[in-house]
Coordinates of C-alpha atoms and ligand atoms in Angstrom, one line a residue:
X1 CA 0.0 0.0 0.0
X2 CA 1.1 3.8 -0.5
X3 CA -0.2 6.8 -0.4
X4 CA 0.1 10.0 -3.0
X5 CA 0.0 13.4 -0.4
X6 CA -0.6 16.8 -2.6
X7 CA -0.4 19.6 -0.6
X8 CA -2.6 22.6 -1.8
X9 CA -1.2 25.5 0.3
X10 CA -3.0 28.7 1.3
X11 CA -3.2 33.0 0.2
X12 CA -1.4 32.7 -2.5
X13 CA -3.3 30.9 -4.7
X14 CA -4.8 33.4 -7.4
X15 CA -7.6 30.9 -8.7
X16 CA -10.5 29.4 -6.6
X17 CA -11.4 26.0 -5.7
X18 CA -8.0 25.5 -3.5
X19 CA -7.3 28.2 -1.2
X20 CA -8.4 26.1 2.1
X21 CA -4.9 25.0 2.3
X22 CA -6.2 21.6 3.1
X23 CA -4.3 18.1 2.5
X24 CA -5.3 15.9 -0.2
X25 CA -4.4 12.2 1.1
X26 CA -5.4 9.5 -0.8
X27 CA -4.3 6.1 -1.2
X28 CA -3.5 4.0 -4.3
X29 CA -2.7 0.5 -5.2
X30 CA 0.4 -1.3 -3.2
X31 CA 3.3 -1.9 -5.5
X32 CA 6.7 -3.0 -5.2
X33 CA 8.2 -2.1 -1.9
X34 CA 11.7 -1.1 -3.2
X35 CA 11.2 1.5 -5.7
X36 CA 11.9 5.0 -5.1
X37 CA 9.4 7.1 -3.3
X38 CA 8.2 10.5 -4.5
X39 CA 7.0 13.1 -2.0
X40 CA 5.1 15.9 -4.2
X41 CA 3.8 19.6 -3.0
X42 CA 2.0 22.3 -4.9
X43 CA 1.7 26.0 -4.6
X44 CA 0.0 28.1 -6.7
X45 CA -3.0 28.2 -9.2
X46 CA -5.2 25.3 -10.6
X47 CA -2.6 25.3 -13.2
X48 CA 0.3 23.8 -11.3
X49 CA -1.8 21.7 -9.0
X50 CA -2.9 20.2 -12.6
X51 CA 0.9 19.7 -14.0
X52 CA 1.7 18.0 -11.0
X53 CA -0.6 15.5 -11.9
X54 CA 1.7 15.3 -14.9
X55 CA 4.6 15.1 -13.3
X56 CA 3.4 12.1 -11.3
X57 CA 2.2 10.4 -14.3
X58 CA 6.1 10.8 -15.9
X59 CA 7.7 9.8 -12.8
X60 CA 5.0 6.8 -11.9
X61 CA 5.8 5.8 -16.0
X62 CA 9.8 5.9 -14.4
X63 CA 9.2 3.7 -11.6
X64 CA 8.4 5.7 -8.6
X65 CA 5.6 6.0 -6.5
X66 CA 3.8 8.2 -4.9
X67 CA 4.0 8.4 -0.9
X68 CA 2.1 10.8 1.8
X69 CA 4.8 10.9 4.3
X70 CA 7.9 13.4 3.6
X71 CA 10.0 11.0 6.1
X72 CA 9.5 8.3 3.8
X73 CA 10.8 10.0 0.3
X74 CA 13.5 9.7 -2.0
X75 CA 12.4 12.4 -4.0
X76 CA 10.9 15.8 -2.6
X77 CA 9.4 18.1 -5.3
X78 CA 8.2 21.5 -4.9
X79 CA 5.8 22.8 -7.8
X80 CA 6.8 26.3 -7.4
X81 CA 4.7 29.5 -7.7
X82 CA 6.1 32.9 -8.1
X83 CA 2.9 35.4 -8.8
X84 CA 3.6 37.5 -5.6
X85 CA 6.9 37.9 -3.3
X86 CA 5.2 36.8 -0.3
X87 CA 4.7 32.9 -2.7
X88 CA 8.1 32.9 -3.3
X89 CA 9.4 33.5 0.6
X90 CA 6.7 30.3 1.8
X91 CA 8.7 28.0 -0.7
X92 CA 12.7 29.1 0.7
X93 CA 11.1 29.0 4.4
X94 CA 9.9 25.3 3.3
X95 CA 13.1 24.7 2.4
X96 CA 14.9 25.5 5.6
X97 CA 12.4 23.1 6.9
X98 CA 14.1 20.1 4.9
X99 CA 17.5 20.9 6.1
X100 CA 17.0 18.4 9.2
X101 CA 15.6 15.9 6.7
X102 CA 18.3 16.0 4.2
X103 CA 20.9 15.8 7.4
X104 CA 19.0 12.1 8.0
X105 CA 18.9 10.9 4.6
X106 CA 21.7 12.6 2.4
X107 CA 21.0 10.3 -0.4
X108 CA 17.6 12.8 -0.3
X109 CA 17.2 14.2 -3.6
X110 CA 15.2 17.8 -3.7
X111 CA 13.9 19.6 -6.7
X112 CA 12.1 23.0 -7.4
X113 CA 9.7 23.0 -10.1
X114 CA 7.4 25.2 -12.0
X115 CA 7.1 29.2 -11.9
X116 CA 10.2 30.4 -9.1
X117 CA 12.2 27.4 -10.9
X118 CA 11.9 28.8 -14.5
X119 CA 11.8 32.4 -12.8
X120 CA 15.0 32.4 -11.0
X121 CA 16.6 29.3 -13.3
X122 CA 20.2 27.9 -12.2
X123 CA 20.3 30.9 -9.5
X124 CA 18.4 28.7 -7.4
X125 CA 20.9 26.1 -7.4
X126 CA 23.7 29.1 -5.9
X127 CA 20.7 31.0 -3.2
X128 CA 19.3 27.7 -1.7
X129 CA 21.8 25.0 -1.4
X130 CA 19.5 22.2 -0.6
X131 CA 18.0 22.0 -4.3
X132 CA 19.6 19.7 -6.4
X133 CA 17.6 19.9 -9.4
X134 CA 15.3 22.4 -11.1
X135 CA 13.1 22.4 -13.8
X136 CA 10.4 24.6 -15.4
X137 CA 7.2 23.9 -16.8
X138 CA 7.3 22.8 -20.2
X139 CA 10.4 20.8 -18.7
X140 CA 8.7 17.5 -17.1
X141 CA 9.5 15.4 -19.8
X142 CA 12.9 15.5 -19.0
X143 CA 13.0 14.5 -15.2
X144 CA 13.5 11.4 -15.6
X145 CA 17.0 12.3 -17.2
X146 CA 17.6 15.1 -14.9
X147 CA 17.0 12.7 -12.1
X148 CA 19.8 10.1 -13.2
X149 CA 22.1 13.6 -14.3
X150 CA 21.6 13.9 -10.0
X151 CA 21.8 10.8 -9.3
X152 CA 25.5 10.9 -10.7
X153 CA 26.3 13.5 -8.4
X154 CA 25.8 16.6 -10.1
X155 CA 23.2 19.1 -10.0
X156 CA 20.4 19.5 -13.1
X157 CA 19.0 22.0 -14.7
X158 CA 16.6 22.4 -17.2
X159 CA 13.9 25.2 -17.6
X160 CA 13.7 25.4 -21.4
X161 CA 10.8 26.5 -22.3
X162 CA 8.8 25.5 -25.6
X163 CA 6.5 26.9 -28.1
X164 CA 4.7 23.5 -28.6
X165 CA 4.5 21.8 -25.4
X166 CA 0.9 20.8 -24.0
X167 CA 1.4 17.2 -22.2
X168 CA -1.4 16.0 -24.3
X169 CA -0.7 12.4 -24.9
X170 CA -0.3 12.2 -21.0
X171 CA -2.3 10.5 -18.9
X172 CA -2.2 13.0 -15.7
X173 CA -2.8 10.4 -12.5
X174 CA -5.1 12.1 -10.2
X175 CA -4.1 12.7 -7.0
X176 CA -7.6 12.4 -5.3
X177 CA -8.1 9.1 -6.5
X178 CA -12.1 8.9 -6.2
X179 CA -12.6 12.3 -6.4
X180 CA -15.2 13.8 -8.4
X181 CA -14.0 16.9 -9.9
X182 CA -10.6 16.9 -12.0
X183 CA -8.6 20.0 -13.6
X184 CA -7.8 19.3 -17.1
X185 CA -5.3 22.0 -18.8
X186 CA -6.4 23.1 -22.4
X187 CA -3.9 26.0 -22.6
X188 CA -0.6 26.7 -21.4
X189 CA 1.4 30.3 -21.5
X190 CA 0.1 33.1 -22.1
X191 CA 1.0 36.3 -24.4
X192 CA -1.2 39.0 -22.7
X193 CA 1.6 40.8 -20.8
X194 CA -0.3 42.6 -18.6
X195 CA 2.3 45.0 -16.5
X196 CA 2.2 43.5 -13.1
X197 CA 2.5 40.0 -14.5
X198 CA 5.4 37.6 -14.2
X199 CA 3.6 34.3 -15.7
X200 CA 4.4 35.2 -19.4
X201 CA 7.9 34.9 -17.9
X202 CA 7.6 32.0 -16.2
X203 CA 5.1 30.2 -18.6
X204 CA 6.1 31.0 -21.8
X205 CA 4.0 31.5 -25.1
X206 CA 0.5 31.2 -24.8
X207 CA -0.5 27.4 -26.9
X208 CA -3.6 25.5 -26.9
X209 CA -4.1 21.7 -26.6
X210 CA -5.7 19.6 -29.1
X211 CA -9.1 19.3 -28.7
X212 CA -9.7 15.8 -29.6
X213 CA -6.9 14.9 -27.1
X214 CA -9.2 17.3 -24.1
X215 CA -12.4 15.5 -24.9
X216 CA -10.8 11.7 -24.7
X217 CA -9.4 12.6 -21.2
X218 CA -12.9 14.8 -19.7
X219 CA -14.1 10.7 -21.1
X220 CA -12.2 8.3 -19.5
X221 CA -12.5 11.1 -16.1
X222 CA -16.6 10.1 -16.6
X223 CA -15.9 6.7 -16.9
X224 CA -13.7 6.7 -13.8
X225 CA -16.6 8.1 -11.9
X226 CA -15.4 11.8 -12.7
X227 CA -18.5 14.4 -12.4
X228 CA -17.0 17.8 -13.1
X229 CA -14.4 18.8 -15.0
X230 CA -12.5 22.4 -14.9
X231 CA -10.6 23.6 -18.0
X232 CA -7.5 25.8 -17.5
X233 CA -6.0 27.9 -18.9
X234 CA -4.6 32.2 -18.3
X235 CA -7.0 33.0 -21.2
X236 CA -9.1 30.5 -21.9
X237 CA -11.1 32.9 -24.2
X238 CA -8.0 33.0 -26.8
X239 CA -8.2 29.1 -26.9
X240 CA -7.7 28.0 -30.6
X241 CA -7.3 25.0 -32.4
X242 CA -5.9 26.2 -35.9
X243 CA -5.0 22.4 -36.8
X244 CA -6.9 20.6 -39.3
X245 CA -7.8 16.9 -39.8
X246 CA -4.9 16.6 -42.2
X247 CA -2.5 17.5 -39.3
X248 CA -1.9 20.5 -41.4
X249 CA -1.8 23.9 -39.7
X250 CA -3.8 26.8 -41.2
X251 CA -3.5 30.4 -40.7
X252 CA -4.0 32.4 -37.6
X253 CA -7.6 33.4 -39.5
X254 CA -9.0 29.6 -39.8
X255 CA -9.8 28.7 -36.4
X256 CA -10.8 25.3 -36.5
X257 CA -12.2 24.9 -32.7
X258 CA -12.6 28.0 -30.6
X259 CA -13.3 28.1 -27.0
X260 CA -17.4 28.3 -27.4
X261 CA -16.9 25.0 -29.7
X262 CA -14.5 23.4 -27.3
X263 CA -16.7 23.8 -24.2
X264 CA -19.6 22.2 -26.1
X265 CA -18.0 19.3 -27.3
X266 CA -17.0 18.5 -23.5
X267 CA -20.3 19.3 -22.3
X268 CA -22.0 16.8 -24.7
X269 CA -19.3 14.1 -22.9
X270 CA -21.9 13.5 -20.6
X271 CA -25.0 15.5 -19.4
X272 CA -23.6 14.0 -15.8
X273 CA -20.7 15.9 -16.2
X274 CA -20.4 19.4 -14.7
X275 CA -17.9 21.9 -17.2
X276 CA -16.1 24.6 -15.1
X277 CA -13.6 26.8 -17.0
X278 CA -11.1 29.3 -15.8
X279 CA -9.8 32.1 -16.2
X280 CA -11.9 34.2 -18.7
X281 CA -10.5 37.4 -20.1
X282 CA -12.7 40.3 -20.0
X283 CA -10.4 41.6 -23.5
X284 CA -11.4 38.9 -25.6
X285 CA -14.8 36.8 -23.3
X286 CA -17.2 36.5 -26.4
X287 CA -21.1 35.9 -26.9
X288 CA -21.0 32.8 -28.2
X289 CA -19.4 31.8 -25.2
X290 CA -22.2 33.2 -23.1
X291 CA -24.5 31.7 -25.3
X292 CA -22.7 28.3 -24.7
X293 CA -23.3 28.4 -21.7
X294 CA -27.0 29.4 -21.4
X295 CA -28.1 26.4 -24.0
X296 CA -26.0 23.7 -22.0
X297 CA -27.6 23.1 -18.6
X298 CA -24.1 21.0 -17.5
X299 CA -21.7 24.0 -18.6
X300 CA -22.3 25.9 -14.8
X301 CA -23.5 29.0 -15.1
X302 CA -20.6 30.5 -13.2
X303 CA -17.5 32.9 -14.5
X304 CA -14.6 34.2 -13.2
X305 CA -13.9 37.7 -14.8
X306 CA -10.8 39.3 -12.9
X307 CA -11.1 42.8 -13.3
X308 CA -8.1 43.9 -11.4
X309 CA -9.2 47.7 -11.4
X310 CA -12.3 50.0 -11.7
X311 CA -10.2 52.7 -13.5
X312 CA -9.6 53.0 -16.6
X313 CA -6.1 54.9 -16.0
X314 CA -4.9 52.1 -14.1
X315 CA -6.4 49.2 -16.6
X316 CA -3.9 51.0 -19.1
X317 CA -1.0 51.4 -16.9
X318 CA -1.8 47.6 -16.4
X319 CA -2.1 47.1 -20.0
X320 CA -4.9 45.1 -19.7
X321 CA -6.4 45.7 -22.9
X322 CA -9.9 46.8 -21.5
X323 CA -11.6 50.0 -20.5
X324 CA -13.8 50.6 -17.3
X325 CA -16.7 50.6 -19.7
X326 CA -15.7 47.9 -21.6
X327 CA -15.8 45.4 -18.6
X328 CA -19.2 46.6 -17.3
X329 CA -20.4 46.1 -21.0
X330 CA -18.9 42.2 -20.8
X331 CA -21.0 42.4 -17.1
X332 CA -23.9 43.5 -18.9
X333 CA -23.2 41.1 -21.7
X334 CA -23.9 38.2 -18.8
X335 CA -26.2 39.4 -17.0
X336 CA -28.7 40.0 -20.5
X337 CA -27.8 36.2 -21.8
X338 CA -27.3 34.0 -18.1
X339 CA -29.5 36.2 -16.1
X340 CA -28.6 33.5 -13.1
X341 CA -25.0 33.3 -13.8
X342 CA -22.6 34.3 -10.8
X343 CA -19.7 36.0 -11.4
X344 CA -16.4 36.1 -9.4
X345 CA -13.3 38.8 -10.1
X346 CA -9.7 39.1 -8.7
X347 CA -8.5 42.8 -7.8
X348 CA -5.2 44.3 -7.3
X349 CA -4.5 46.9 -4.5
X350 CA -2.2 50.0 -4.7
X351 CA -0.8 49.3 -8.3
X352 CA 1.7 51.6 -9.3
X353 CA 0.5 54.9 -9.2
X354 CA -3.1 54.6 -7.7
X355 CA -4.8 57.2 -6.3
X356 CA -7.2 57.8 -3.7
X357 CA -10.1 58.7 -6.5
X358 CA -8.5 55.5 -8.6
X359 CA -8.7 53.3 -5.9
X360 CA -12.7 54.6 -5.2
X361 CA -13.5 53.7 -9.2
X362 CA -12.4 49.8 -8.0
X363 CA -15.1 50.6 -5.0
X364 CA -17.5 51.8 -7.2
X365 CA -17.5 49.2 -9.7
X366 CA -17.8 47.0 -7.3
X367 CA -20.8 48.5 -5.8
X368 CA -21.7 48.7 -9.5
X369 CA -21.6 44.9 -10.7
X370 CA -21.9 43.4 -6.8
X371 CA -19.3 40.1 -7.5
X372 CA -20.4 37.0 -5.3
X373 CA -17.0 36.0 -5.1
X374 CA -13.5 38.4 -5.1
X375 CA -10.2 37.1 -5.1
X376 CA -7.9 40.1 -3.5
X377 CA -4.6 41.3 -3.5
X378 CA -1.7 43.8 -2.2
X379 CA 0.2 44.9 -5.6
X380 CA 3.6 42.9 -5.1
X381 CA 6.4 44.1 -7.6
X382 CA 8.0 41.1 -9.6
X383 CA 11.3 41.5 -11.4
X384 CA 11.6 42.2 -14.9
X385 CA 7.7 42.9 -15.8
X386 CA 6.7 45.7 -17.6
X387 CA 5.8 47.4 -14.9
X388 CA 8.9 47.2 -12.4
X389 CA 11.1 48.5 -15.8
X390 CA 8.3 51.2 -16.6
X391 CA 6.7 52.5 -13.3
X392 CA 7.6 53.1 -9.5
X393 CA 6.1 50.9 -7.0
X394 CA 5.2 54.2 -5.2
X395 CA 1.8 53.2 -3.1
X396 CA 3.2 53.0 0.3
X397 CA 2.8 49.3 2.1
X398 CA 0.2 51.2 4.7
X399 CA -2.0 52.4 2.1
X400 CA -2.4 49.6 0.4
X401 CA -2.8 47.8 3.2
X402 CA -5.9 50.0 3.9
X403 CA -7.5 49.7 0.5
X404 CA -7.2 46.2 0.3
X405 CA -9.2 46.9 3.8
X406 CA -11.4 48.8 2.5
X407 CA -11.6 46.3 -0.8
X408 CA -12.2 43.0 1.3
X409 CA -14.9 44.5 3.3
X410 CA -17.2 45.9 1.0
X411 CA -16.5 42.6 -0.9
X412 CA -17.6 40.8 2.2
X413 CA -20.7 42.4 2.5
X414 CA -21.6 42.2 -0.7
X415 CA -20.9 38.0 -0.6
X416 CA -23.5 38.2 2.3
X417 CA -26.1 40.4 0.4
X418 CA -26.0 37.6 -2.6
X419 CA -26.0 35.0 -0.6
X420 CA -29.1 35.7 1.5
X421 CA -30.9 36.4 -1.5
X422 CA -30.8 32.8 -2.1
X423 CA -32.3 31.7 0.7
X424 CA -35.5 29.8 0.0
X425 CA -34.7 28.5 -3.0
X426 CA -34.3 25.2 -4.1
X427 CA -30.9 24.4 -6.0
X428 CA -29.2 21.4 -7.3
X429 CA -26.2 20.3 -5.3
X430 CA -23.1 18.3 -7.2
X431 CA -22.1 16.5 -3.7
X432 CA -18.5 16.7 -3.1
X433 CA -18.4 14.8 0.6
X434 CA -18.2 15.6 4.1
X435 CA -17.7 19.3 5.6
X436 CA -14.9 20.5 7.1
X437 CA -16.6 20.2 10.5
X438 CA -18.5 17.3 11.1
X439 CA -18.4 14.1 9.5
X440 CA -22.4 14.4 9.7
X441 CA -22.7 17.4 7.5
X442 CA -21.6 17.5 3.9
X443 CA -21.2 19.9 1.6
X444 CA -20.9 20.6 -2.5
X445 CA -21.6 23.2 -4.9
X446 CA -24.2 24.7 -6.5
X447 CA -23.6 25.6 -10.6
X448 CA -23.0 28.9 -9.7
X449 CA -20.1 27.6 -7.4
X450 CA -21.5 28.0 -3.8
X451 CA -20.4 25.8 -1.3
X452 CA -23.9 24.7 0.4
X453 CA -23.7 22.9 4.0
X454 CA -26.4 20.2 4.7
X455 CA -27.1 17.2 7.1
X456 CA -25.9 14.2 5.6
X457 CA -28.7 11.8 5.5
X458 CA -27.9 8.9 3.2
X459 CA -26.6 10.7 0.4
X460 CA -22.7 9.6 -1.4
X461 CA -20.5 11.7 -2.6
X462 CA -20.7 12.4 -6.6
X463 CA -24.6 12.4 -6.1
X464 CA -26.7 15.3 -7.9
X465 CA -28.8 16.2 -4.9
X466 CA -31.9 19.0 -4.0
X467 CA -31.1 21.9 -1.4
X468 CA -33.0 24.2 0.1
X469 CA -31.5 27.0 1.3
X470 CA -32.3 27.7 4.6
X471 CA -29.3 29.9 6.2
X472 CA -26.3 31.7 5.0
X473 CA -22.6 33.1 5.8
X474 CA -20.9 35.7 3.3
X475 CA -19.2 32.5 2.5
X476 CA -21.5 29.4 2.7
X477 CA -24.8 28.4 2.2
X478 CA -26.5 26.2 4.6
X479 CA -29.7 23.8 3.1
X480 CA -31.7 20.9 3.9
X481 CA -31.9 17.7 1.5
X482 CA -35.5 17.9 -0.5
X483 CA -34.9 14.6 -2.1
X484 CA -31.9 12.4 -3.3
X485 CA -32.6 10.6 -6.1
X486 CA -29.9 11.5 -9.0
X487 CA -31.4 14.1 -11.0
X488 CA -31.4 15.9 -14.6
X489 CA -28.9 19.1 -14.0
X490 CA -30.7 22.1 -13.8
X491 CA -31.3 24.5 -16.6
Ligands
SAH1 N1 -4.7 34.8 -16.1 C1 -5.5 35.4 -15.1 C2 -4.8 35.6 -13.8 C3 -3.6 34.9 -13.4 S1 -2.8 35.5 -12.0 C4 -6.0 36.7 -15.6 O1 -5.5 37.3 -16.5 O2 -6.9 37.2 -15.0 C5 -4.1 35.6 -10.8 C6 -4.3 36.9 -10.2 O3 -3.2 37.2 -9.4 C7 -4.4 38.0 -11.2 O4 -5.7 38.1 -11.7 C8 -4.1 39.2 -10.3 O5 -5.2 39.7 -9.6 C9 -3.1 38.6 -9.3 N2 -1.7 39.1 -9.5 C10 -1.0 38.8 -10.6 N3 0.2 39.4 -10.5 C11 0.2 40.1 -9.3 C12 1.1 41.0 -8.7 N4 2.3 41.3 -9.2 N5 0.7 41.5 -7.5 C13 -0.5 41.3 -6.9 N6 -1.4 40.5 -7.5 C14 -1.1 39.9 -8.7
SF4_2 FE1 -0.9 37.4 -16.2 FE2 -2.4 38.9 -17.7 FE3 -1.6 36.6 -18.6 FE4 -3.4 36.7 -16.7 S1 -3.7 37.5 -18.8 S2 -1.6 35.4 -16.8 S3 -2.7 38.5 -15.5 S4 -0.3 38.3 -18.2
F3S3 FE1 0.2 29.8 -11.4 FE2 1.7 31.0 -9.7 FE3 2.7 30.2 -11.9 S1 -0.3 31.6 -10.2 S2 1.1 30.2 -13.3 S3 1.9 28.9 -10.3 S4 3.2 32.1 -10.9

């Protein structure tokens, strides 16, 4: 018997779904007893929790497995994230932590991987002496090789990064084995270059997957019991398959699956299967998206449109690519063709330059669109971005301190307003198992991506279940069951 252990660590994380910091510990199979044990943690965004479902698929396919217990490891890899300073400094204090481990086992063998490893390359090898191998994201491929280069005493480096990579003939293994909602990665990169940004840096060009590959693996995720699926990707709006049937690739103009098409050929996997997506980009989010998702009662009717600023100065010093007026037209766009479609944003504090009447046009929009879900940040600088080469971090620490203050709490009220005007009604529930307090209580989503608390009754987790919503936090809903047979999603 052993055990896989992901780690999904708190605050840092700019996407939803895993910022409860909470362990993921799951067992698999029993194997041989003598091969080399793999100890794997993840920082960061969807995106990286995803890869290193990659990465365990290339090192399970090179004889490892997978354990829960650091003590127990041969192999200790951090999947890396580097979006603000305060990610970076949680991955060198973890490091210090392994000093004591690495005095008991020398033959321990510790590598840094994704964003801070392709961000700060070889460098890391020289600042943290523990790390004895490094390698970015479109670099997975070659740990296996990497591994042996370490295990012949040197230390390996690769953090290449390529304009074709996408991992799609891999077969990611999930880390929650009998879990019922798995990221799958249609994108990686991106090419927006949005000031304050470091992932084109760390990411590389933006490329999309092929579809056909996307669809086969939301499949065999069904047939394994699987009953959501999110697709990733920075931009998932600029998805583009430009490949045709011939293998032959056309022009930038002859688009052969766009994102609309892709998300309705995994919705019609299975009408069983919830489709998330994220991160939609309010520069390029189309109708025909929208309209996707109104005609397909599985695709949930849920978007995360990060906004990052309410002024329209500071969306250009951003170089966002999008006006004030432009995003409340996108917000306007949703609201005319979901009408019950949430929508959740992430905003950036004290960017470079705000002022006190800037900052009040994030307020107001806020006020103005009412999000039921923000994602909120202190501007942190990052080396070698547009925006630490162009403009001065000048927003002293206090004052953006306050705002984000000032950002959180009228988000919080807000969270509560939306919220309690959902109680009464009846919604369907994807169960996702027990709550975080009591083993008697479970807890899932609605479509519109509320967790909802209820007693647990007989229901299973994976079950489509009626709630009515009784009760609610700014951040949870609390139901009873109404009945528990499975049920047709709602439209
Ligand atoms: N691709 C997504 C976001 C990826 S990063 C998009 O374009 O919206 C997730 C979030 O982290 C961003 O939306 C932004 O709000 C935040 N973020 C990125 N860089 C940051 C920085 N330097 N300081 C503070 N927050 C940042
Ligand atoms: Fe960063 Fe902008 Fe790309 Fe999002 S779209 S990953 S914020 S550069
Ligand atoms: Fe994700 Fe952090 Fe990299 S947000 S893309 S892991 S910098």
């Amino acid at each position: 018997m052993y055990l896989c252990h992901v780690q999904h660590l708190t605050s840092q994380e700019p996407l939803e779904e895993f910022r409860q910091g909470e362990a993921l510990m799951l067992s698999q199979e029993a194997t041989a007893s003598d091969t080399k044990k793999l100890y794997l943690e993840s920082y960061g965004c969807q995106m990286n929790f995803s890869d290193s479902e990659v990465v365990a698929s290339i090192l399970v396919s090179d004889g490892y497995t997978t354990t829960r217990n650091i003590e127990d490891a041969d192999l200790v890899l951090l999947n890396t994230c580097s979006i603000r300073d305060n990610a970076e400094q949680r991955i060198r204090k973890r490091l210090t932590e392994f000093k004591s481990l690495k005095k008991q086992n020398p033959d321990l063998v510790v590598g840094i991987l994704g964003c801070m490893a392709e961000r700060l390359k070889k460098n890391l090898l020289e600042e943290e002496h523990l790390v004895d191998l490094v390698a970015g994201p479109d670099a997975y491929r070659d740990l296996p090789n990497l591994l042996n280069e370490v295990g012949t005493g040197q230390r390996a480096v690769n953090v290449l990064l390529s304009r074709e990579e996408t991992y799609a003939d891999i077969h990611p293994v999930r880390l929650d084995q009998g879990g019922i909602s798995a990221f799958v990665t249609i994108m990686r990169g991106c090419d927006n270059m949005c000031s304050f940004c470091v992932v084109p840096f760390t990411r590389g060009r933006e490329r999309s997957r092929n579809p056909q590959t996307i669809v086969e693996e939301c499949r065999n995720l069904v047939n394994q019991g699987y009953r959501e699926v999110t697709l990733l990707g920075q931009n998932v709006d600029s998805y583009r398959w430009n490949v045709n049937s011939k293998g032959e690739i056309l022009n930038e103009n002859e688009i052969t699956v766009n994102f609309a098409q892709l998300l309705i050929s995994v919705a019609k996997v299975s009408p069983e299967l919830r489709v998330r997506f994220s991160t939609s980009h309010p520069k390029d989010m189309t109708d025909e998206v929208l309209e996707a998702i109104r005609d397909y009662p599985n695709i949930c009717k849920y978007i995360h449109l990060p906004v990052q600023s309410g002024n329209s100065d500071v969306l250009y010093r951003m170089n966002r690519g999008y006006t004030r007026a432009w995003y409340l037209n996108r917000i306007a766009a949703i609201r005319r063709i979901i009408p019950n479609c949430a929508i959740s944003t992430d905003i950036i504090a004290g960017f470079c330059g705000e002022t006190e009447e800037e900052h009040q046009e994030t307020l107001s929009l806020m006020r103005e669109v009412g999000f039921d879900y923000a994602y909120m940040f202190k501007y942190s600088e990052r080396p070698k971005t547009l925006a630490e080469r162009k403009f001065e971090d000048d927003v002293p620490d206090s004052i953006k301190g306050r705002r984000l203050t000032e950002i959180i709490e009228l988000q919080t009220a807000c969270s509560l307003r939306q919220n309690q005007q959902q109680i009464g009604q009846i919604q369907e529930i994807l169960v996702e198992g027990p709550s975080r307090r009591s083993q008697e209580q479970y807890c899932g989503r609605n479509s519109q991506n509320n967790v909802v608390v209820f007693d647990r009754k007989e229901v299973v987790k994976g079950q489509y279940v009626h709630v009515k919503i009784l009760d609610c936090t700014s951040a949870t809903l609390l139901g009873e069951l109404v009945h528990f047979e499975n049920s047709a999603l709602e439209s």
